[in-house]
Amino acid sequence: MRRRAHVPSASADAGAAVVQIGARPAHARDAFALGALILAGIVVAWWSGWPWLFTNLLILAGPLLYLVRQPAVRRGIRFEFVLLLVLLAVVAFDSLAERYGGWRAHSLLPRLPAEIAFEEAQWTALYFPLVLAVHRRFFARVVPPVRPAARGLLEGAFFLAIGTALAPFAQPLFVDYVYLKAGLALELPVIALAIALDRRLIGELVRVSAAAAAFVFVYELLALEHGYWSFAGTYIGSLQVGPYVFPFEELLFLVVLSAPAVVSAAFIFNAGPRPWELWHSLVERLPASSAQLSARVADGVLRARVMRARSSSRLP
């Protein structure tokens, strides 16, 4: 019987990454450097009034590049997952919000299909991996269990959400309170499913939410100050901070829950094996399966011969 310990798995790979990330001495240095990069970027963007396109590069790309220079952090960010998540956010969240009054992003460039501003797609494509990088570097401790069904459910829900957002018959559902409906449908179920897989993840989600919320809240004020986006839809309420006003939905789904939702989705996605791990596992099990099949065929042939012999002996 073959031993399974030598077969690489998603959980083993994630566990190795967590062990490497767990080295404490460099945490304070990286936290200080990351905070300094973000703070410097915010100060420069606030006082310079740079367009949103360049502010994203300054505030998001710099810290992301600083973190992903570490191999353990790079291994924790799966490109295929980030691509799928960005596609979901842009098509099923941003496009609905733009068309039905969730928010309005202001762009210097021609708009992409479905009324999407290039800058908001850029923001999403940089913010999501930055959240994952921060989580892997400072907070990741729980190794995802092997639950391929959970990953399949997540991927199915992703494509269902994209299809619903594009389907003409579903558009009337989003006319009013689109931000609230999209946030409830896309973020809360993902967080709940991840916690159902392992409740120890709750602590990590709370910590990553606290870290990201402070950053996103300041970025929100920066965006309102320089007109990167605005709000003119229907909301359950609004919050005023000095001269800046934004809806409760923005506070809940972007400031507080966006980072936990990204981490939760990655946790579920990592519960399934990588494609090459599936192939390796199939190849490893194939000889054993062939041997079992051959044994069963030989046993069937032997039984058939015995039955024919017995039938022949009974003939007159």
XYZ file of C-alpha atoms in Angstrom:
316
model
C 0.000 0.000 0.000
C 1.409 3.377 -1.004
C 2.217 5.976 1.601
C 0.520 9.323 1.007
C 3.054 11.433 2.881
C 5.208 11.998 -0.170
C 2.349 13.419 -2.268
C 2.361 17.244 -2.116
C -0.905 18.852 -1.079
C -2.363 22.328 -0.740
C -2.493 21.987 3.042
C 1.134 20.906 3.284
C 2.235 23.784 1.063
C 0.184 26.264 3.076
C 1.527 24.827 6.311
C 5.116 25.245 5.160
C 4.424 28.831 4.199
C 2.847 29.549 7.566
C 5.842 28.081 9.375
C 8.199 30.323 7.406
C 5.982 33.349 7.914
C 5.875 32.662 11.614
C 9.454 33.811 12.137
C 8.931 36.726 14.520
C 12.133 38.823 14.494
C 11.458 40.595 11.193
C 7.772 41.322 11.862
C 8.326 44.625 13.624
C 10.716 45.818 10.926
C 8.317 44.900 8.129
C 5.353 46.416 9.951
C 7.236 49.671 10.434
C 8.411 49.767 6.804
C 4.934 48.980 5.513
C 3.340 51.643 7.685
C 5.939 54.203 6.631
C 5.382 53.470 2.933
C 1.613 53.785 3.239
C 1.762 56.919 5.376
C 4.239 58.612 3.047
C 2.086 57.712 0.046
C -1.061 59.102 1.652
C 0.651 62.364 2.653
C 2.098 62.880 -0.829
C -1.206 62.031 -2.549
C -3.223 64.240 -0.184
C -1.110 67.346 -0.635
C -0.255 66.871 -4.297
C -3.761 66.086 -5.513
C -2.475 63.492 -7.959
C -5.014 61.715 -10.178
C -6.407 58.463 -8.854
C -4.436 56.475 -11.424
C -1.113 57.533 -9.895
C -2.361 57.479 -6.305
C -3.142 53.759 -6.656
C 0.408 53.088 -7.782
C 1.860 55.203 -4.998
C -0.185 53.905 -2.066
C -1.009 50.321 -3.107
C 1.696 49.112 -5.481
C 4.649 50.207 -3.340
C 3.656 48.294 -0.172
C 2.618 45.293 -2.266
C 6.013 45.111 -3.982
C 7.740 45.426 -0.609
C 5.870 42.411 0.793
C 5.968 40.082 -2.215
C 9.748 40.242 -2.376
C 9.587 37.563 0.336
C 9.199 34.039 -1.115
C 6.879 32.868 1.675
C 4.464 35.715 0.948
C 4.577 35.089 -2.812
C 3.737 31.429 -2.274
C 0.688 32.436 -0.275
C -0.825 34.458 -3.132
C -2.245 32.240 -5.873
C -2.406 34.084 -9.159
C -5.378 32.126 -10.507
C -7.389 32.988 -7.393
C -6.558 36.712 -7.509
C -7.512 36.826 -11.188
C -10.849 35.130 -10.509
C -11.608 37.358 -7.525
C -10.775 40.570 -9.395
C -12.984 39.449 -12.288
C -15.847 38.813 -9.865
C -15.431 42.153 -8.101
C -15.211 44.168 -11.307
C -18.057 42.444 -13.171
C -20.455 41.542 -10.357
C -19.824 44.434 -7.962
C -18.283 47.467 -9.662
C -20.371 47.283 -12.834
C -23.628 46.905 -10.894
C -22.705 49.778 -8.605
C -21.804 52.008 -11.533
C -25.007 51.261 -13.434
C -27.467 51.425 -10.536
C -26.102 54.097 -8.214
C -23.936 52.224 -5.743
C -21.165 54.736 -6.375
C -19.641 56.657 -9.271
C -15.931 56.430 -9.998
C -14.435 59.397 -11.831
C -11.854 58.515 -14.443
C -9.400 60.396 -16.630
C -9.513 57.576 -19.177
C -12.290 56.220 -21.404
C -14.530 53.852 -19.487
C -14.269 50.114 -19.851
C -17.314 48.000 -20.800
C -20.230 47.994 -18.320
C -19.401 51.565 -17.224
C -16.335 50.473 -15.251
C -13.620 53.056 -14.660
C -10.088 51.874 -15.318
C -8.937 53.287 -11.965
C -11.433 51.270 -9.929
C -10.402 48.062 -11.705
C -6.778 49.028 -11.024
C -7.584 49.683 -7.356
C -9.210 46.260 -7.027
C -6.335 44.479 -8.776
C -3.830 46.044 -6.342
C -5.879 46.059 -3.137
C -6.804 42.362 -3.151
C -3.237 40.982 -3.380
C -2.084 43.602 -0.868
C -4.651 42.305 1.635
C -3.500 38.736 1.015
C 0.157 39.718 1.363
C -0.459 41.520 4.672
C -2.453 38.572 5.955
C 0.226 36.047 5.011
C 3.034 38.126 6.451
C 1.517 39.106 9.780
C -1.625 37.130 10.621
C -1.768 33.736 8.857
C -1.675 30.861 11.328
C -4.585 28.564 10.446
C -3.895 26.056 7.663
C -6.912 25.500 5.386
C -8.365 21.993 5.661
C -8.597 19.836 2.557
C -12.177 20.465 1.432
C -12.395 20.322 -2.381
C -16.193 20.562 -2.177
C -15.933 23.952 -0.438
C -13.688 25.284 -3.186
C -16.055 23.940 -5.815
C -18.944 25.678 -4.080
C -16.997 28.941 -4.000
C -16.073 28.800 -7.677
C -19.651 27.909 -8.617
C -20.938 30.866 -6.603
C -18.395 33.154 -8.303
C -19.584 32.269 -11.797
C -23.227 32.367 -10.717
C -22.718 35.918 -9.402
C -21.024 37.005 -12.628
C -23.805 35.461 -14.714
C -26.485 37.096 -12.576
C -24.823 40.495 -12.885
C -24.772 40.180 -16.677
C -28.208 38.581 -17.164
C -30.800 41.096 -18.462
C -33.677 39.487 -16.544
C -31.864 40.044 -13.215
C -31.203 43.754 -13.681
C -34.471 44.993 -12.044
C -33.332 43.359 -8.793
C -30.539 45.910 -8.431
C -32.334 49.154 -9.175
C -32.625 50.227 -5.523
C -30.094 49.707 -2.730
C -27.679 47.986 -5.106
C -24.707 48.485 -2.763
C -26.516 46.812 0.130
C -27.771 43.901 -1.989
C -24.425 43.231 -3.664
C -22.517 43.451 -0.383
C -24.862 41.079 1.427
C -24.810 38.585 -1.451
C -21.073 38.585 -2.168
C -19.269 39.152 1.136
C -21.208 37.707 4.069
C -21.739 34.160 2.658
C -18.025 33.835 1.854
C -17.004 34.873 5.371
C -19.568 32.502 6.907
C -18.378 29.543 4.801
C -14.728 30.140 5.711
C -15.579 30.273 9.424
C -17.605 27.068 9.043
C -14.488 25.337 7.703
C -12.398 26.387 10.719
C -13.627 28.657 13.513
C -10.066 29.505 14.492
C -10.046 31.745 11.442
C -12.262 34.266 13.276
C -9.277 35.723 15.129
C -7.332 36.223 11.915
C -10.310 37.879 10.228
C -10.770 40.301 13.119
C -7.089 41.272 13.091
C -6.863 41.703 9.322
C -10.101 43.717 9.379
C -8.716 46.065 12.037
C -5.485 46.572 10.097
C -7.185 47.105 6.737
C -10.030 49.246 8.090
C -7.683 51.955 9.331
C -5.979 52.112 5.946
C -9.166 51.975 3.848
C -10.888 54.592 6.021
C -8.093 57.093 5.387
C -8.087 56.185 1.685
C -11.839 56.823 1.652
C -11.333 60.355 2.973
C -8.541 60.890 0.442
C -10.813 59.744 -2.388
C -13.621 62.072 -1.320
C -11.199 64.967 -0.899
C -9.890 64.672 -4.465
C -13.056 63.383 -6.139
C -11.892 59.879 -7.015
C -15.447 58.619 -6.422
C -18.798 59.900 -5.191
C -22.144 58.570 -3.952
C -25.537 59.480 -5.360
C -27.657 56.343 -4.958
C -30.109 54.910 -2.436
C -28.604 53.800 0.881
C -29.780 52.740 4.316
C -28.015 55.761 5.823
C -24.901 57.889 5.718
C -21.957 58.803 7.912
C -20.365 62.233 8.116
C -16.735 62.759 9.083
C -15.983 66.460 8.973
C -16.830 67.662 5.469
C -16.890 64.126 4.060
C -20.123 62.103 3.758
C -20.357 58.469 2.643
C -23.017 55.750 3.047
C -23.144 53.141 5.789
C -22.769 50.491 3.088
C -19.328 51.901 2.255
C -18.294 51.711 5.900
C -19.572 48.152 6.273
C -18.679 46.460 3.002
C -15.512 48.312 2.011
C -13.898 49.632 5.177
C -14.774 46.809 7.586
C -15.589 43.637 5.614
C -13.689 43.857 2.329
C -10.406 42.510 3.736
C -12.022 39.646 5.733
C -14.030 38.697 2.636
C -10.856 38.513 0.515
C -9.015 36.454 3.137
C -12.042 34.161 3.588
C -12.324 33.548 -0.145
C -8.605 32.723 -0.334
C -8.948 30.365 2.645
C -11.756 28.453 0.910
C -9.916 28.427 -2.414
C -6.795 27.013 -0.756
C -8.885 24.211 0.736
C -8.889 22.653 -2.729
C -5.823 21.156 -4.425
C -3.902 22.961 -7.133
C -4.385 21.591 -10.670
C -0.894 20.044 -10.811
C -1.500 18.410 -7.411
C -4.636 16.781 -8.790
C -2.639 15.463 -11.749
C 0.198 14.223 -9.506
C -2.273 12.455 -7.239
C -3.985 10.843 -10.220
C -0.694 9.602 -11.651
C 0.382 8.211 -8.268
C -2.855 6.315 -7.803
C -3.118 5.025 -11.351
C -0.796 2.005 -11.006
C -2.590 0.818 -7.868
C -5.926 1.203 -9.602
C -4.643 -0.741 -12.617
C -3.383 -3.548 -10.395
C -6.726 -3.747 -8.627
C -8.526 -3.789 -11.957
C -6.249 -6.537 -13.285
C -6.785 -8.589 -10.150
C -10.542 -8.241 -10.447
C -10.472 -9.233 -14.123
C -8.305 -12.288 -13.369
C -10.611 -13.261 -10.524
C -13.615 -12.931 -12.824
C -11.975 -15.071 -15.492
C -11.099 -17.753 -12.913
C -14.636 -17.824 -11.571
C -16.032 -18.118 -15.086
C -13.745 -21.111 -15.789
C -14.775 -22.806 -12.543
C -18.449 -22.317 -13.342
C -17.980 -23.744 -16.854
C -16.101 -26.726 -15.425
C -18.868 -27.397 -12.931
C -21.492 -27.123 -15.656
C -19.545 -29.545 -17.864
C -19.242 -32.095 -15.059
C -23.018 -32.067 -14.605
C -23.727 -32.872 -18.245
C -24.794 -36.520 -18.965
